[in-house]
Short mmCIF file of C-alpha atoms and ligand atoms in Angstrom, two decimals:
data_model
loop_
_atom_site.label_atom_id
_atom_site.label_comp_id
_atom_site.label_asym_id
_atom_site.label_seq_id
_atom_site.Cartn_x
_atom_site.Cartn_y
_atom_site.Cartn_z
CA MET A 1 -10.79 -39.86 29.41
CA GLU A 2 -13.82 -36.64 30.45
CA LYS A 3 -15.45 -34.96 28.27
CA GLN A 4 -14.12 -31.15 27.68
CA ILE A 5 -17.73 -29.44 26.79
CA TYR A 6 -17.30 -26.13 28.26
CA LYS A 7 -13.28 -25.88 27.10
CA ASN A 8 -12.02 -22.11 26.89
CA ARG A 9 -14.92 -20.99 28.69
CA LYS A 10 -15.21 -19.27 31.88
CA ILE A 11 -18.23 -20.06 34.20
CA VAL A 12 -19.52 -17.54 37.09
CA LEU A 13 -20.18 -18.34 40.69
CA LEU A 14 -21.30 -15.52 42.24
CA THR A 15 -20.74 -16.44 46.67
CA LYS A 16 -19.55 -14.82 49.85
CA HIS A 17 -18.87 -17.23 51.56
CA LYS A 18 -16.22 -19.35 49.54
CA LYS A 19 -18.44 -21.97 47.38
CA GLU A 20 -15.62 -22.20 45.25
CA GLU A 21 -13.76 -24.94 47.22
CA ALA A 22 -16.61 -26.62 47.04
CA ILE A 23 -17.43 -26.27 43.50
CA ARG A 24 -14.34 -25.54 41.64
CA PRO A 25 -12.24 -28.46 41.38
CA VAL A 26 -15.04 -30.19 39.96
CA ILE A 27 -16.52 -28.60 37.76
CA GLU A 28 -12.75 -27.27 35.34
CA LYS A 29 -11.47 -30.92 36.22
CA ALA A 30 -15.00 -32.05 34.48
CA THR A 31 -15.68 -29.43 32.34
CA GLY A 32 -12.06 -28.11 31.16
CA CYS A 33 -14.08 -24.18 31.70
CA SER A 34 -12.51 -21.37 34.42
CA LEU A 35 -14.52 -20.48 36.94
CA ILE A 36 -15.34 -17.36 38.16
CA VAL A 37 -15.80 -16.37 41.46
CA GLU A 38 -18.15 -13.01 41.53
CA SER A 39 -18.48 -11.59 44.87
CA ARG A 40 -19.29 -8.08 44.25
CA PHE A 41 -23.11 -8.91 45.55
CA ASP A 42 -24.41 -9.63 48.38
CA THR A 43 -26.07 -13.56 48.15
CA ASP A 44 -27.45 -12.91 52.04
CA LYS A 45 -30.40 -10.05 50.32
CA PHE A 46 -32.28 -13.32 48.82
CA GLY A 47 -32.35 -15.08 52.18
CA THR A 48 -30.43 -16.37 55.22
CA PHE A 49 -29.91 -19.48 57.80
CA SER A 50 -30.46 -17.47 60.31
CA ARG A 51 -33.61 -15.93 59.85
CA ASP A 52 -32.84 -12.33 59.98
CA ILE A 53 -33.29 -11.78 55.80
CA THR A 54 -36.39 -14.97 54.77
CA ARG A 55 -35.82 -16.23 51.68
CA THR A 56 -39.47 -16.19 49.80
CA LYS A 57 -38.60 -17.87 46.48
CA SER A 58 -38.05 -21.24 46.17
CA GLN A 59 -34.14 -22.30 46.44
CA LEU A 60 -34.33 -23.43 42.37
CA GLU A 61 -35.77 -19.74 41.69
CA THR A 62 -33.04 -18.69 44.39
CA ALA A 63 -30.25 -20.50 42.66
CA ARG A 64 -31.40 -18.60 39.29
CA LEU A 65 -31.57 -15.34 40.90
CA LYS A 66 -27.50 -15.71 41.54
CA ILE A 67 -26.68 -16.79 37.97
CA LYS A 68 -28.49 -13.80 36.89
CA GLU A 69 -26.97 -11.35 39.11
CA GLY A 70 -23.65 -13.05 38.05
CA MET A 71 -24.01 -13.10 34.72
CA LEU A 72 -25.02 -9.38 34.42
CA LEU A 73 -22.07 -8.70 37.34
CA SER A 74 -18.89 -10.34 34.54
CA GLY A 75 -20.63 -10.32 31.90
CA LEU A 76 -20.16 -14.13 31.11
CA ASP A 77 -22.72 -16.28 29.25
CA ILE A 78 -23.03 -19.25 31.15
CA GLY A 79 -23.66 -19.08 35.22
CA ILE A 80 -23.04 -21.84 38.79
CA ALA A 81 -24.78 -21.53 41.57
CA SER A 82 -26.00 -23.37 44.57
CA GLU A 83 -28.21 -23.17 46.54
CA GLY A 84 -29.39 -25.26 49.77
CA SER A 85 -32.25 -25.64 52.48
CA PHE A 86 -32.19 -27.43 56.14
CA GLY A 87 -34.82 -28.88 57.88
CA SER A 88 -36.58 -32.12 59.28
CA HIS A 89 -36.66 -35.30 57.20
CA PRO A 90 -40.04 -36.31 55.60
CA PHE A 91 -40.81 -38.39 57.39
CA ILE A 92 -38.58 -40.02 60.17
CA PRO A 93 -37.10 -37.46 63.12
CA ALA A 94 -33.69 -36.52 61.88
CA PRO A 95 -32.05 -32.59 60.69
CA TRP A 96 -31.94 -33.20 56.22
CA ASN A 97 -30.03 -30.82 53.82
CA ILE A 98 -30.36 -30.24 50.15
CA GLU A 99 -27.92 -29.04 48.58
CA LEU A 100 -28.78 -27.66 44.86
CA VAL A 101 -25.85 -26.80 42.22
CA LEU A 102 -27.81 -24.76 39.12
CA LEU A 103 -25.56 -24.45 35.88
CA PHE A 104 -27.25 -22.19 33.05
CA ASP A 105 -25.63 -22.17 29.51
CA GLN A 106 -26.40 -18.35 28.07
CA ARG A 107 -25.90 -19.17 24.63
CA GLU A 108 -27.28 -22.56 24.39
CA ASN A 109 -30.13 -21.60 26.52
CA PHE A 110 -29.75 -24.84 28.51
CA GLU A 111 -30.53 -25.53 32.28
CA LEU A 112 -29.15 -27.89 34.49
CA TYR A 113 -29.60 -29.25 38.38
CA GLY A 114 -27.49 -31.44 40.41
CA ILE A 115 -29.07 -32.23 44.00
CA HIS A 116 -27.81 -33.84 46.60
CA GLU A 117 -29.66 -35.58 49.71
CA SER A 118 -28.40 -36.16 53.21
CA GLY A 119 -28.94 -36.83 56.65
CA GLU A 120 -25.18 -36.07 57.50
CA THR A 121 -25.51 -32.26 58.66
CA ASN A 122 -24.61 -30.39 61.71
CA PHE A 123 -27.48 -28.34 61.89
CA ALA A 124 -28.90 -27.86 65.26
CA GLN A 125 -30.07 -25.80 68.42
CA LEU A 126 -29.38 -25.05 71.44
CA ALA A 127 -30.97 -22.75 74.63
CA THR A 128 -29.10 -22.56 77.47
CA ALA A 129 -28.07 -20.83 80.38
CA SER A 130 -25.30 -23.30 80.89
CA PHE A 131 -22.01 -21.94 79.44
CA ASP A 132 -20.90 -25.73 79.91
CA GLU A 133 -23.59 -26.93 78.32
CA ALA A 134 -22.57 -25.29 75.46
CA VAL A 135 -19.64 -26.59 75.74
CA SER A 136 -20.44 -30.15 75.04
CA PHE A 137 -22.89 -28.63 72.98
CA ALA A 138 -20.24 -26.93 70.67
CA LYS A 139 -18.04 -30.68 71.30
CA LYS A 140 -21.21 -32.10 69.16
CA ILE A 141 -21.88 -29.74 66.71
CA GLY A 142 -17.41 -29.84 65.80
CA PHE A 143 -16.95 -26.56 66.87
CA PRO A 144 -14.83 -24.49 65.90
CA GLU A 145 -13.85 -26.63 62.32
CA HIS A 146 -17.91 -25.64 62.56
CA PHE A 147 -18.93 -21.39 62.84
CA PHE A 148 -21.71 -20.98 65.83
CA ILE A 149 -24.58 -18.43 65.33
CA ILE A 150 -25.39 -17.03 69.13
CA ARG A 151 -28.13 -14.52 70.50
CA PRO A 152 -29.92 -13.76 73.41
CA ASP A 153 -33.04 -15.76 74.54
CA ASP A 154 -34.17 -17.53 71.42
CA SER A 155 -34.53 -17.71 67.42
CA GLU A 156 -36.03 -14.80 66.97
CA SER A 157 -33.91 -12.41 68.84
CA GLU A 158 -32.44 -9.07 66.81
CA GLN A 159 -29.09 -9.07 68.29
CA ILE A 160 -26.87 -11.80 65.80
CA ILE A 161 -23.46 -12.56 66.31
CA LYS A 162 -22.15 -14.98 64.22
CA GLY A 163 -19.69 -16.65 62.54
CA ILE A 164 -17.66 -17.54 66.03
CA ASN A 165 -14.89 -19.98 64.95
CA ASN A 166 -12.94 -20.38 68.78
CA TYR A 167 -13.44 -20.94 72.44
CA ASP A 168 -12.49 -17.19 74.13
CA TRP A 169 -14.81 -15.13 71.08
CA LEU A 170 -17.90 -18.33 72.07
CA LYS A 171 -17.24 -17.80 75.67
CA GLU A 172 -16.85 -14.01 75.09
CA ALA A 173 -20.28 -13.85 73.09
CA PHE A 174 -21.90 -16.08 75.26
CA VAL A 175 -21.21 -13.86 78.36
CA TRP A 176 -22.69 -11.01 76.38
CA CYS A 177 -25.32 -13.05 75.39
CA GLY A 178 -26.33 -13.61 78.56
CA LEU A 179 -26.21 -9.92 80.06
CA ASN A 180 -28.67 -8.71 77.19
CA SER A 181 -30.95 -11.59 77.51
CA HIS A 182 -35.06 -11.73 79.44
CA SER A 183 -34.57 -14.84 80.16
CA GLY A 184 -31.27 -15.39 81.38
CA LYS A 185 -30.49 -18.32 78.41
CA VAL A 186 -28.25 -18.25 75.00
CA PHE A 187 -29.41 -19.24 71.60
CA MET A 188 -26.53 -21.17 69.44
CA GLU A 189 -26.77 -22.84 66.08
CA THR A 190 -24.80 -24.04 63.80
CA ASP A 191 -23.75 -21.26 60.99
CA LEU A 192 -24.83 -22.94 58.24
CA ARG A 193 -23.64 -20.61 55.19
CA ALA A 194 -21.28 -22.64 53.63
CA HIS A 195 -17.18 -20.77 54.81
CA ALA A 196 -18.25 -21.74 57.95
CA ASN A 197 -19.69 -25.93 58.00
CA PRO A 198 -17.48 -27.93 56.68
CA THR A 199 -19.41 -30.60 56.57
CA ARG A 200 -22.41 -28.16 54.23
CA MET A 201 -19.10 -27.92 51.47
CA HIS A 202 -18.86 -31.27 50.94
CA ASN A 203 -22.27 -32.15 50.67
CA ILE A 204 -22.13 -28.76 47.55
CA LYS A 205 -19.83 -30.89 46.50
CA LYS A 206 -22.25 -33.90 46.35
CA ALA A 207 -23.84 -31.92 44.59
CA THR A 208 -21.61 -31.21 42.28
CA GLU A 209 -20.82 -34.43 41.11
CA ASP A 210 -24.02 -35.35 40.98
CA LEU A 211 -24.55 -32.10 37.70
CA ILE A 212 -21.27 -33.29 36.52
CA SER A 213 -23.31 -37.23 35.82
CA LYS A 214 -26.14 -35.55 34.66
CA LEU A 215 -24.28 -32.86 31.79
CA HIS A 216 -21.61 -36.27 31.19
CA SER A 217 -25.29 -37.85 30.17
CA PHE A 218 -25.07 -37.17 26.11
CA CYS A 219 -27.45 -37.38 23.49
CA PRO A 220 -27.03 -40.95 21.57
CA ASN A 221 -28.53 -38.67 18.27
CA CYS A 222 -26.61 -35.34 18.59
CA MET A 223 -24.43 -35.53 21.65
CA ALA A 224 -26.06 -32.40 23.28
CA PRO A 225 -25.28 -33.30 26.89
CA GLY A 226 -27.43 -33.14 29.93
CA PHE A 227 -29.43 -36.18 28.04
CA ILE A 228 -31.47 -37.41 31.79
CA VAL A 229 -35.12 -38.82 32.05
CA SER A 230 -37.01 -36.43 31.99
CA GLU A 231 -40.17 -38.93 32.28
CA ARG A 232 -40.80 -41.95 35.01
CA VAL A 233 -43.94 -43.79 34.37
CA LYS A 234 -45.94 -46.32 36.13
CA GLY A 235 -47.93 -49.18 36.41
CA LEU A 236 -45.12 -52.36 36.37
CA PRO A 237 -46.67 -55.62 36.08
CA CYS A 238 -47.66 -56.42 39.65
CA ASP A 239 -45.47 -60.37 39.80
CA LEU A 240 -48.76 -61.85 41.12
CA CYS A 241 -51.90 -60.16 39.28
CA GLY A 242 -50.27 -58.34 36.76
CA LEU A 243 -51.82 -55.20 37.47
CA PRO A 244 -50.30 -52.72 37.21
CA SER A 245 -49.03 -50.64 40.21
CA ASP A 246 -47.28 -47.68 40.83
CA LEU A 247 -44.09 -48.55 40.25
CA VAL A 248 -41.99 -47.78 37.73
CA LEU A 249 -42.88 -49.14 33.91
CA LYS A 250 -40.36 -46.84 31.96
CA ASN A 251 -38.38 -43.77 31.70
CA ILE A 252 -38.32 -41.09 28.93
CA SER A 253 -35.48 -38.74 28.05
CA LYS A 254 -35.87 -36.05 25.80
CA CYS A 255 -32.99 -34.12 24.18
CA ARG A 256 -33.75 -30.70 23.89
CA LYS A 257 -31.66 -30.19 21.52
CA CYS A 258 -32.63 -32.28 18.28
CA SER A 259 -35.50 -34.14 20.23
CA HIS A 260 -34.52 -37.35 20.04
CA VAL A 261 -36.39 -39.45 22.31
CA LEU A 262 -35.29 -42.60 24.01
CA GLU A 263 -37.10 -44.65 25.81
CA GLN A 264 -36.23 -47.69 28.61
CA LEU A 265 -38.27 -50.04 29.37
CA TYR A 266 -38.01 -51.92 32.94
CA PRO A 267 -35.29 -49.52 34.03
CA ASN A 268 -36.30 -51.74 37.83
CA GLY A 269 -37.11 -55.36 36.45
CA GLN A 270 -40.00 -56.58 35.08
CA PHE A 271 -42.24 -57.26 37.65
CA ALA A 272 -43.03 -55.05 40.73
CA ALA A 273 -43.30 -57.57 44.26
CA ALA A 274 -47.06 -58.06 45.50
CA GLN A 275 -46.27 -55.48 48.44
CA TYR A 276 -46.60 -52.80 46.15
CA CYS A 277 -49.94 -53.50 44.14
CA HIS A 278 -53.33 -51.80 45.36
CA PHE A 279 -55.27 -55.26 44.44
CA CYS A 280 -52.55 -57.89 46.31
CA ASN A 281 -51.74 -55.14 49.27
CA PRO A 282 -54.43 -52.46 49.48
ZN1 LIG B 1 -30.03 -34.60 20.69
ZN1 LIG B 2 -51.63 -57.48 42.28
#
């Protein structure tokens, strides 16, 4: 039986891209809350994936702003927000999606977020003059369930057509962009807004599940939710020479409410393999 920690409480979600489809089933079941959708604010003001509006704040800061707006408009004292980012994997040349789902409970002055990082994304772009090429690209990214954004020339053109979700419209928009293009090429990219991209919607759900698993970690002393590891102390001894390595020696969790501290020694085993040792394997 899951703890219904937000039973009888309404949580506001500010979105105009149907993010409630990913968030509502998870959070309502896990916490007993009712999710209230607030769409009277244009969240695109905080930045768009299609670069027509640049996001000036970090992913976390932007999620905080969305919660603030949502609470202001709804008058509720607890809010949730989702903010995604797309780019390249930090080490390998592959597309990468990071989804963050943030919860803020003003009554308790308590903030907690869930994260999901994934290479499961169809984040992709193509510049082409050939409609045949456009169609094979469309098949590759999962069109029309996943929508397109297209424009003339290149990624910076200000003439943007968003939310293209059928082949007739794609053809029409492609021809229009071709006629309005200096280079003859049309720039196409996956529409990454949640309602336009089921793959992203799935990743938002995963981030919500991560939030719930953190929320459902309770302080053993006072039972406050969100009792998670706040510090990882390095220095696990090398199994060859015994000197400290960069691997984790212990995890420390501290309760934000009662300050109870829990130390977990050797969360990943008692020794580090010599390959992680600065002395044995410099
Ligand atoms: Zn506590
Ligand atoms: Zn060593």
